Coordinates of C-alpha atoms and ligand atoms in Angstrom, one line a residue:
X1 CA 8.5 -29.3 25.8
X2 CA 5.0 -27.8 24.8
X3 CA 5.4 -26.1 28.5
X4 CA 8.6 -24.5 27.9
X5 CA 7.6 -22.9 24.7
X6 CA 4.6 -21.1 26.6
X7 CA 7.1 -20.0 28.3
X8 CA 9.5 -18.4 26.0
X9 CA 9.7 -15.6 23.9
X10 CA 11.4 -14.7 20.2
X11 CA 14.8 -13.2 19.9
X12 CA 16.3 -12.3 17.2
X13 CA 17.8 -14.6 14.9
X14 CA 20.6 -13.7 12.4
X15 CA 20.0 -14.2 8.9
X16 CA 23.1 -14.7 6.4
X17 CA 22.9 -14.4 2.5
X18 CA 25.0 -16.1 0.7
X19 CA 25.5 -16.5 -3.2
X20 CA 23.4 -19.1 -5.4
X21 CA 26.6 -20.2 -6.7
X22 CA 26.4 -23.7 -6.2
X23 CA 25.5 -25.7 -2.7
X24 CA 28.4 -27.3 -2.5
X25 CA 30.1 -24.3 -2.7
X26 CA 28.3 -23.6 0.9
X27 CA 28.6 -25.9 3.9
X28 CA 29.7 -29.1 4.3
X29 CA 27.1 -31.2 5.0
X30 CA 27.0 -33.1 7.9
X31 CA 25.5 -36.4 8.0
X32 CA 24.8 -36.7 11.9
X33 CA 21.8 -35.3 13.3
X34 CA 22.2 -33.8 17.1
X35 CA 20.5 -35.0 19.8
X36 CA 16.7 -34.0 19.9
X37 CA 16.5 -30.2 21.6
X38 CA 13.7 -27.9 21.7
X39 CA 15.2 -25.7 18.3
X40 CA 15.8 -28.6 16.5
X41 CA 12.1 -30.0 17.1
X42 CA 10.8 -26.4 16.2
X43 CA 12.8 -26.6 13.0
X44 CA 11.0 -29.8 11.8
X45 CA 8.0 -28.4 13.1
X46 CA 8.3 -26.1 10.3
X47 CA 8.7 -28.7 7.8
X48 CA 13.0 -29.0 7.2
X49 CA 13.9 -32.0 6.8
X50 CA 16.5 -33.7 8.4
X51 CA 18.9 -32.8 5.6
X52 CA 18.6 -29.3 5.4
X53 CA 19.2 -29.2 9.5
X54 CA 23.0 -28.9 9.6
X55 CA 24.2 -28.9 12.9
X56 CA 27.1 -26.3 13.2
X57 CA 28.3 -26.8 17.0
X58 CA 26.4 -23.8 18.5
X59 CA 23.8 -23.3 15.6
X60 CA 22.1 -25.0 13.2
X61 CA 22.3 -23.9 9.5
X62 CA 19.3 -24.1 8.0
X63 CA 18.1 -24.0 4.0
X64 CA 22.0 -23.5 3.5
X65 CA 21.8 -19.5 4.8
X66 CA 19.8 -18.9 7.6
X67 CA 21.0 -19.4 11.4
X68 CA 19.5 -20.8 14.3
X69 CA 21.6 -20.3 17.3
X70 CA 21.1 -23.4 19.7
X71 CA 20.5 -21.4 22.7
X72 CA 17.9 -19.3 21.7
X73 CA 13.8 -19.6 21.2
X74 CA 12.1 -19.6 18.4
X75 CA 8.1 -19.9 17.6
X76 CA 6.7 -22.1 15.6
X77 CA 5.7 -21.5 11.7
X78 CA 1.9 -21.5 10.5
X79 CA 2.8 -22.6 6.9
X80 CA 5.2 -24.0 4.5
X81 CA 4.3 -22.5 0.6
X82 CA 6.2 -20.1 -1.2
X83 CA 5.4 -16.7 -1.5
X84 CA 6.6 -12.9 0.6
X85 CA 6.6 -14.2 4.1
X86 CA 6.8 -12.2 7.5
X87 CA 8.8 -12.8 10.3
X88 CA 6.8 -13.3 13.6
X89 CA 8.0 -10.0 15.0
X90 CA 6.3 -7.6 13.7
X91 CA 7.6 -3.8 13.6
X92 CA 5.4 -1.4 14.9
X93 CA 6.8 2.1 13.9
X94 CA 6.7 3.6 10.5
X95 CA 9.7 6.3 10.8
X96 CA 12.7 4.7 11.0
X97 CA 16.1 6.6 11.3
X98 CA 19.0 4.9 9.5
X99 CA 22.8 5.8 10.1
X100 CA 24.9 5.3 7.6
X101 CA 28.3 4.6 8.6
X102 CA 30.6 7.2 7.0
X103 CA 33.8 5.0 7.5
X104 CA 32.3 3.2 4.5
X105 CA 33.4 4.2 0.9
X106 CA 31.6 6.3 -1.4
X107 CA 30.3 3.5 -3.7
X108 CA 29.1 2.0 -0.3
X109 CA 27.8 4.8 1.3
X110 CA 26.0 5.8 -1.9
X111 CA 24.4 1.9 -2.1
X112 CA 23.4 2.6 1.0
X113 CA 21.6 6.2 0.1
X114 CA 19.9 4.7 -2.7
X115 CA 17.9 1.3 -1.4
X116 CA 16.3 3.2 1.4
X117 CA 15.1 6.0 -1.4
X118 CA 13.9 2.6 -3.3
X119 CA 12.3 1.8 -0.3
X120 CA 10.8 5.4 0.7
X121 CA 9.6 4.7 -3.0
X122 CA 7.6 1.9 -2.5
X123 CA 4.3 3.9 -1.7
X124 CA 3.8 2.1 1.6
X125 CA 3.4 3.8 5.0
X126 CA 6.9 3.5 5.6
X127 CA 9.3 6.2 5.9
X128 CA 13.2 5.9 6.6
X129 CA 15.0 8.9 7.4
X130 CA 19.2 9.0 7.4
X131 CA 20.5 10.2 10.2
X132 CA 24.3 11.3 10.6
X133 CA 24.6 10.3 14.7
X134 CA 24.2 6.6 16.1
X135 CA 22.5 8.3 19.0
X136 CA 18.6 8.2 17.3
X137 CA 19.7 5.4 15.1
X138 CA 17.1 2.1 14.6
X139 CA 19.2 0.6 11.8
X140 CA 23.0 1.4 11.4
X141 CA 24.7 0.1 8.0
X142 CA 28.2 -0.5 8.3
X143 CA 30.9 -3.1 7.2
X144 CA 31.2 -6.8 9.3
X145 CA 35.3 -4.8 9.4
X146 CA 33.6 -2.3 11.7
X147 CA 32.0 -4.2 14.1
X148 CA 35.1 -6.1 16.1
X149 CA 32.2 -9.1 17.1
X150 CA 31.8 -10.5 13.3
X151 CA 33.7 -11.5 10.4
X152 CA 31.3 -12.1 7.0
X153 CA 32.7 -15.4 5.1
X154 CA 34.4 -14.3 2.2
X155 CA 30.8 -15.7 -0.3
X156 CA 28.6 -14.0 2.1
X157 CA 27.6 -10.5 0.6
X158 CA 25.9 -9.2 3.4
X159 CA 23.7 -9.9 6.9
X160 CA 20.7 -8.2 8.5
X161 CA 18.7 -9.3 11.8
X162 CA 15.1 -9.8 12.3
X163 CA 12.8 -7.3 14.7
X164 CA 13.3 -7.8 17.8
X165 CA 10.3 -8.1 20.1
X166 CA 9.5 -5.0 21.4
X167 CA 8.5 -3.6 17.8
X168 CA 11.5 -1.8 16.9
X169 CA 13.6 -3.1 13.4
X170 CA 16.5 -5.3 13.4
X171 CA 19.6 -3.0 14.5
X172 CA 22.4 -3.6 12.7
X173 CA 23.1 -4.3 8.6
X174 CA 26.7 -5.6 8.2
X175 CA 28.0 -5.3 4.3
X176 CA 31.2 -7.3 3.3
X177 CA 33.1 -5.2 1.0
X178 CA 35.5 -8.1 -0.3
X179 CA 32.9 -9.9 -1.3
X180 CA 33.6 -10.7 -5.0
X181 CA 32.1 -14.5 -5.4
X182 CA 29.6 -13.2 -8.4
X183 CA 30.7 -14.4 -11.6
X184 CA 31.3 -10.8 -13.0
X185 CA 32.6 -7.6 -11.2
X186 CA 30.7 -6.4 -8.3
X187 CA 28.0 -3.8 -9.9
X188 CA 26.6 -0.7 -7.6
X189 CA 22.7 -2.2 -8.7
X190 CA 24.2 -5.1 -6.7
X191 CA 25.4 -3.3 -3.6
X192 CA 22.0 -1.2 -3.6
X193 CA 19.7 -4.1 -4.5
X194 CA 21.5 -6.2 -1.6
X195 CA 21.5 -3.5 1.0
X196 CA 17.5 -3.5 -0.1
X197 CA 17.2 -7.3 0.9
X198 CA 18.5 -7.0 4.0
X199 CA 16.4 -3.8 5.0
X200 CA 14.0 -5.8 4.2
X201 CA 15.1 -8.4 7.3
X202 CA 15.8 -5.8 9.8
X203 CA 12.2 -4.6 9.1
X204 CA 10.8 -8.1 8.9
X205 CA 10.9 -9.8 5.8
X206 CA 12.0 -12.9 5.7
X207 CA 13.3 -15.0 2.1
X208 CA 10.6 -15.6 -0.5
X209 CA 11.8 -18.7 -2.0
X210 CA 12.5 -20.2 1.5
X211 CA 10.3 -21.9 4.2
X212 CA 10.8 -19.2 7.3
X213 CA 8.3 -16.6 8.2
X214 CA 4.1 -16.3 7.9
X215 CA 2.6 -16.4 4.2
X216 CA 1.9 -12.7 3.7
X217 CA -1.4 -11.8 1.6
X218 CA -2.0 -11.2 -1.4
X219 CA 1.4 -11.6 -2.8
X220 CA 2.0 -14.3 -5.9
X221 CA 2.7 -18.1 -5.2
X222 CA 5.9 -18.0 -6.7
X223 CA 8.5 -15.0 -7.1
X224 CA 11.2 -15.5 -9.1
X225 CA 11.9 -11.2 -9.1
X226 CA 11.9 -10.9 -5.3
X227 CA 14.4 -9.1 -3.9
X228 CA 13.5 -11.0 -0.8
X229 CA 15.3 -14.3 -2.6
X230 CA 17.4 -16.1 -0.4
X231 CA 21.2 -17.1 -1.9
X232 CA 20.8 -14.8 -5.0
X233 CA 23.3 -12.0 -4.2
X234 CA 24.5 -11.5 -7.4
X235 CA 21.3 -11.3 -8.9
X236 CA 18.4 -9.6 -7.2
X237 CA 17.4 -6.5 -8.2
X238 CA 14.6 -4.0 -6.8
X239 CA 11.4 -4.9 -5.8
X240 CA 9.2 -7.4 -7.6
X241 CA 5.2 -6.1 -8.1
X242 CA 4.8 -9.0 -5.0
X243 CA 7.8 -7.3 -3.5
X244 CA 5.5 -3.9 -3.3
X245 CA 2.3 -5.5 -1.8
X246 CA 4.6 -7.4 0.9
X247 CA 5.8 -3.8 2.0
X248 CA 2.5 -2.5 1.9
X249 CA 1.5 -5.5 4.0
X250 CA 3.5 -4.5 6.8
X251 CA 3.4 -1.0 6.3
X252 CA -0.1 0.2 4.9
X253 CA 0.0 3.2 3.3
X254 CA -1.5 6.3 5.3
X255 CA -5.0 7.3 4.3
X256 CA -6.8 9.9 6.4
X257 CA -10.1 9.0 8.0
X258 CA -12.9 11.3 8.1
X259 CA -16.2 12.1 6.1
X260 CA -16.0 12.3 2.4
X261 CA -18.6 15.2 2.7
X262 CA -18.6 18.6 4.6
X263 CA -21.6 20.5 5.4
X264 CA -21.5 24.1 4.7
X265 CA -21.3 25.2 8.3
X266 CA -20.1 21.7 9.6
X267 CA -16.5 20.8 10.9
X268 CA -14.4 17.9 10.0
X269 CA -11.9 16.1 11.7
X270 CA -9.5 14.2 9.4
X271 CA -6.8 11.3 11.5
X272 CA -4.2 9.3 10.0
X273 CA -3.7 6.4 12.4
X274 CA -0.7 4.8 14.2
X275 CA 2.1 7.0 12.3
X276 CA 5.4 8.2 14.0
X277 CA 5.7 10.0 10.6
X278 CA 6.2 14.1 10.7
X279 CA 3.2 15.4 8.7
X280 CA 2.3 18.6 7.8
X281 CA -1.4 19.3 6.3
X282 CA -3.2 21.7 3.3
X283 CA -6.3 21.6 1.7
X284 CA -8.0 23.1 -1.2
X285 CA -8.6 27.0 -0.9
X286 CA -12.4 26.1 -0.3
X287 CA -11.8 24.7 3.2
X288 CA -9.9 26.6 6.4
X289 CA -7.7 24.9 9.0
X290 CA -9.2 25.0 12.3
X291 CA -6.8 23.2 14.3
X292 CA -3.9 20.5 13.4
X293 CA -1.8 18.0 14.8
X294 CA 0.7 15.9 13.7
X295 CA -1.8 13.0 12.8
X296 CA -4.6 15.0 12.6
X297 CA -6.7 18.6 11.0
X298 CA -10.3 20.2 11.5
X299 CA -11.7 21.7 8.8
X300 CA -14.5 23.8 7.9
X301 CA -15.9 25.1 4.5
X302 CA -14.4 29.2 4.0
X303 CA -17.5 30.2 2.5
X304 CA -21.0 28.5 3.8
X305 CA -22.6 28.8 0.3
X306 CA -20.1 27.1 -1.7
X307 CA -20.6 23.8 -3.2
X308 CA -18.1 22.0 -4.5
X309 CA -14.9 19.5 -4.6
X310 CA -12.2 20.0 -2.4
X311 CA -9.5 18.0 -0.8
X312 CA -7.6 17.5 2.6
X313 CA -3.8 16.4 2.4
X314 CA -1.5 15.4 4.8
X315 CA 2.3 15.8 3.4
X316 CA 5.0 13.4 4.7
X317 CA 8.7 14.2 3.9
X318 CA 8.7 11.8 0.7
X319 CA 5.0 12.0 0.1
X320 CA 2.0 13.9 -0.1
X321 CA -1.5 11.9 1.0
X322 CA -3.9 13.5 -0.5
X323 CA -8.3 12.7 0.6
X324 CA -10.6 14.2 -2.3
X325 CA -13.6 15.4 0.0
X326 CA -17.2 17.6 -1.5
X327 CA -18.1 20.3 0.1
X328 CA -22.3 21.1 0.5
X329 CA -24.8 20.2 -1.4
X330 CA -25.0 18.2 -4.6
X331 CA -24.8 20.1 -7.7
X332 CA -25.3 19.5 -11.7
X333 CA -22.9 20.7 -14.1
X334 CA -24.5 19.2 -17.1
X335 CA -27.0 16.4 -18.3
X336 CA -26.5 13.6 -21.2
X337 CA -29.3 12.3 -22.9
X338 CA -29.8 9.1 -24.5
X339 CA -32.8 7.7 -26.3
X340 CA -31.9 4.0 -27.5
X341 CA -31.2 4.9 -30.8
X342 CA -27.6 6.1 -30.6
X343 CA -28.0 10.1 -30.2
X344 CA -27.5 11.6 -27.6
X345 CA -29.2 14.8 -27.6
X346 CA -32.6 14.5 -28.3
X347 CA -35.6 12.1 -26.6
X348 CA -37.9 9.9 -28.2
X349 CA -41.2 10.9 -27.8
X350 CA -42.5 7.3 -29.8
X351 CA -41.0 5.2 -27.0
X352 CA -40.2 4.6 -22.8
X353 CA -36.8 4.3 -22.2
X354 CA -35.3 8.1 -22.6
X355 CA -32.4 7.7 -20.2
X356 CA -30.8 10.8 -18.8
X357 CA -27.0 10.4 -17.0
X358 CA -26.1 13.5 -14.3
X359 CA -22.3 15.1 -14.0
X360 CA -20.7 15.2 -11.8
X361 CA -21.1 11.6 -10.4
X362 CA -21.7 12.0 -6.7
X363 CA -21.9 9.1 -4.4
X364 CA -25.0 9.1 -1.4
X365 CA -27.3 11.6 -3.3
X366 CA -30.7 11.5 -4.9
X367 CA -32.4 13.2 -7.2
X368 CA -35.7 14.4 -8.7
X369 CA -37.1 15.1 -12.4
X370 CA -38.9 16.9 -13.9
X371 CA -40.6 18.2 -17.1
X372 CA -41.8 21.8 -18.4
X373 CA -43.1 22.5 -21.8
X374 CA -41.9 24.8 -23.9
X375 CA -42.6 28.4 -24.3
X376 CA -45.2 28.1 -21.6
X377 CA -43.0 26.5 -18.5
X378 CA -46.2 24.9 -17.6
X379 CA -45.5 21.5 -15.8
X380 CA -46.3 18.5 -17.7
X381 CA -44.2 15.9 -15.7
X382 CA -43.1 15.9 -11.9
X383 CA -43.3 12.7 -10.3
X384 CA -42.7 13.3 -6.2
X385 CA -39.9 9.8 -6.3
X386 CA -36.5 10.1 -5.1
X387 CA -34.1 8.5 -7.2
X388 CA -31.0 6.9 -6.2
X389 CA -27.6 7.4 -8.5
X390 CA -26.7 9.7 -11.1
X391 CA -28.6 8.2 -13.8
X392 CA -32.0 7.2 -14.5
X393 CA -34.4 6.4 -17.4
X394 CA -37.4 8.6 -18.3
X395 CA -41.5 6.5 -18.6
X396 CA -42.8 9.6 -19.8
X397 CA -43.3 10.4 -23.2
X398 CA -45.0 14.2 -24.5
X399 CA -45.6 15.0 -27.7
X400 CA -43.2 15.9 -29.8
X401 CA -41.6 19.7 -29.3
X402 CA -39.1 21.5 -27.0
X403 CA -39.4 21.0 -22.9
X404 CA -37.5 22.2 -20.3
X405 CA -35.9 18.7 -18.5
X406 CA -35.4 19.4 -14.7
X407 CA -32.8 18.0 -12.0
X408 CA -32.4 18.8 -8.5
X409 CA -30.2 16.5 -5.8
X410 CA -30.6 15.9 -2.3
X411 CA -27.1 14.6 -0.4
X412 CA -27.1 15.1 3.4
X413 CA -26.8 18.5 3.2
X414 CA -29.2 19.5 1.7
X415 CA -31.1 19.7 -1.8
X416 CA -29.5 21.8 -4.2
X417 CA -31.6 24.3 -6.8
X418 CA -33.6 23.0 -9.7
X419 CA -30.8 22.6 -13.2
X420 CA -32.9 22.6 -16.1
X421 CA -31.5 22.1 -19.9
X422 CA -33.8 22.2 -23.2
X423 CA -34.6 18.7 -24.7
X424 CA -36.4 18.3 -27.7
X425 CA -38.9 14.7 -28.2
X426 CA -38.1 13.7 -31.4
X427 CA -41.1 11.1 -33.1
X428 CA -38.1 8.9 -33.9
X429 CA -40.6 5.7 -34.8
X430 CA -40.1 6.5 -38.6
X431 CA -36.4 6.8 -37.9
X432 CA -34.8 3.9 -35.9
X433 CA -31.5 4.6 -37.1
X434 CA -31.3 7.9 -35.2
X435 CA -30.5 11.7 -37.2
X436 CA -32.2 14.7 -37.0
X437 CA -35.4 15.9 -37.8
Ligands
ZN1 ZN1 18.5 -12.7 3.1

């Protein structure tokens, strides 16, 4: 047995939704188990137990909705808690073009519209485009009515199929539009939020609250909002906060690569990796396109003296990716002082710990200090250290009077002009509680 599963590879399995009405509303059970085959050992391999196996003559019906067709191959599972799970196939594309089958009616067709804009909402790395010809179609939405191989059972809302295995999503959504087993009338949040689920098969999610598929990260242990819940047709509805890190689990949002920092002269390259997605880019008016590609842009800064913030941003058809970027060398807008006391704008010239904070905040940069004193500029403080961060505390203390206090920053391009702002050192030892002088 363990030889022929080497041997074997996935297909896709069929996955039916049915309502949470009642179980015996579902399936009779049946109280024979088959003989022992390879799907039925892979079954209990994934921890059913012999009652929720129902053997079905050419499937077995599994956790009361999902199907496992006898002469197929299935892997094995790596887990058994509940939480967003994965199916083993894995699509490897991010644009994805969806037909929508116009025989459908308008409430239908609409349904249809609106859970793949909640899905193009979901800020992953996903993007599903509608297209009106089967020809470029990945996923086509239509009614079991319109597909002459399948009939839906009348308390099955609607079906989707798993990835196949050569990284492409499940094919084919079926709706049944005479489904009316919900204890109230049909609702369009119902039709969209179940159209929703079962994108979410065809592009590989399997049920939340069921056993099937790979724990994926990071999403909660339990999920009682999932939209991914198996047997809850009539009352799922959007995505779940766990709902949103599943999708963004198998489709990570894009972020372009490349160097937070441009030289003055210097060239970037930014890349936004494995994405089928059209993207055109921008940046800020501070930085020229050299060259693009779809995935990818050189920039360099328009003028070689500037130094400053600017950004590169790659814009998909439903969103814009933006990578905040600083052009040059380090530079100080302003200076806060603090003294221990609670004021801000004056040192202490009684005590150490004069503690200075530099804007903006700049990651990778040093900086230097120093002191002048006032009306002479003579230097009276200018240690030689490089200090890292944007911040620092001042063991120095002058007599009282005005000075001049002095920054400059190094990054790696370079080390920007001295900024110097007047401070005044306060004798604040008759005057713990802070106030002016
Ligand atoms: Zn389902």
């Amino acid at each position: 047995m363990k030889k022929l599963f080497k041997k074997l590879f996935l297909l896709n399995l069929l996955l039916l939704i049915f309502i949470g009405c009642s179980k015996d509303d579902l399936l009779t059970e049946n109280e024979s188990i088959p003989e022992i085959d390879s799907v039925f050992e892979t079954l209990k391999a994934w921890g059913f137990s012999d009652h929720e196996i129902e053997d079905m003559g050419t499937y077995y019906l599994v956790d009361k909705d999902i199907v496992f067709y006898k002469n197929k191959k299935y892997h094995k599972p790596e887990n058994s808690n509940t939480k967003q799970r994965e199916h083993p196939n894995s699509v490897t594309i991010n644009s994805i073009q969806v037909f929508i089958n116009p025989g459908m009616n308008q409430a239908w067709r609409n349904a249809s519209v609106d859970a793949i804009n909640r899905w193009n909402n979901a800020s992953s790395g996903l993007l599903l485009n509608i297209t009106t010809t089967t020809a470029n179609a990945h996923i086509e939405i239509m009614y079991d009515s319109q597909d002459p191989a399948l009939t839906l059972a009348a308390n099955v809302f609607g079906m989707g199929e798993f990835p196949a295995t050569n990284g492409l999503p499940g094919t084919r959504i079926w709706i049944n539009p005479d489904f009316n087993a919900c204890s109230g009338a049909i609702t369009q949040n119902m039709r969209i939020s179940n159209v929703q689920h079962e994108l979410g098969h065809n592009l590989g999610l399997t049920h939340t609250n069921q056993t099937f598929g790979s724990l994926i990260p990071g999403t909660p242990s339990t999920d009682a909002q999932s939209v991914m819940n198996g047997g809850q047709a009539c009352t799922i509805n959007n995505f779940s906060t766990g709902d949103f890190s599943a999708v963004a689990f198998l489709f990570p949002p894009l972020t372009p690569t490349g160097s937070s920092l441009v030289c003055n002269t210097s060239t970037a390259v930014y890349t936004i990796e494995n994405s089928n997605i059209p993207l055109t880019w921008t940046t800020s008016s501070n930085l020229q396109i050299l060259s693009s590609s779809n995935n990818s842009i050189t920039v360099k800064p328009v003028n070689s003296s500037f130094n400053g913030s600017g950004f590169v941003q790659a814009n998909s058809p439903t969103q814009n990716i933006r990578k905040d970027v600083w052009i040059g060398k380090a530079v100080v807008d302003y200076i806060e002082f603090g003294n221990g006391i609670g004021e801000t704008d004056y040192f202490c010239s009684s005590h150490y710990g004069n503690t200075y904070d530099i804007f903006p905040r700049l990651s990778g940069t040093t900086h230097q200090i120093r002191l002048r004193r006032w009306p002479s500029l003579s230097i009276v403080y200018s240690p030689s250290t490089n200090y890292s961060g944007n911040s620092g505390t001042l063991n120095y203390t002058p007599s009282p009077g005005w000075y001049v206090f002095g920054i400059r920053r190094t990054n790696p391009c370079g080390t920007s002009e001295w900024f110097e702002t007047e401070v005044e050192f306060v004798d604040c030892s008759n005057n713990e509680g802070g106030g002016e002088f």
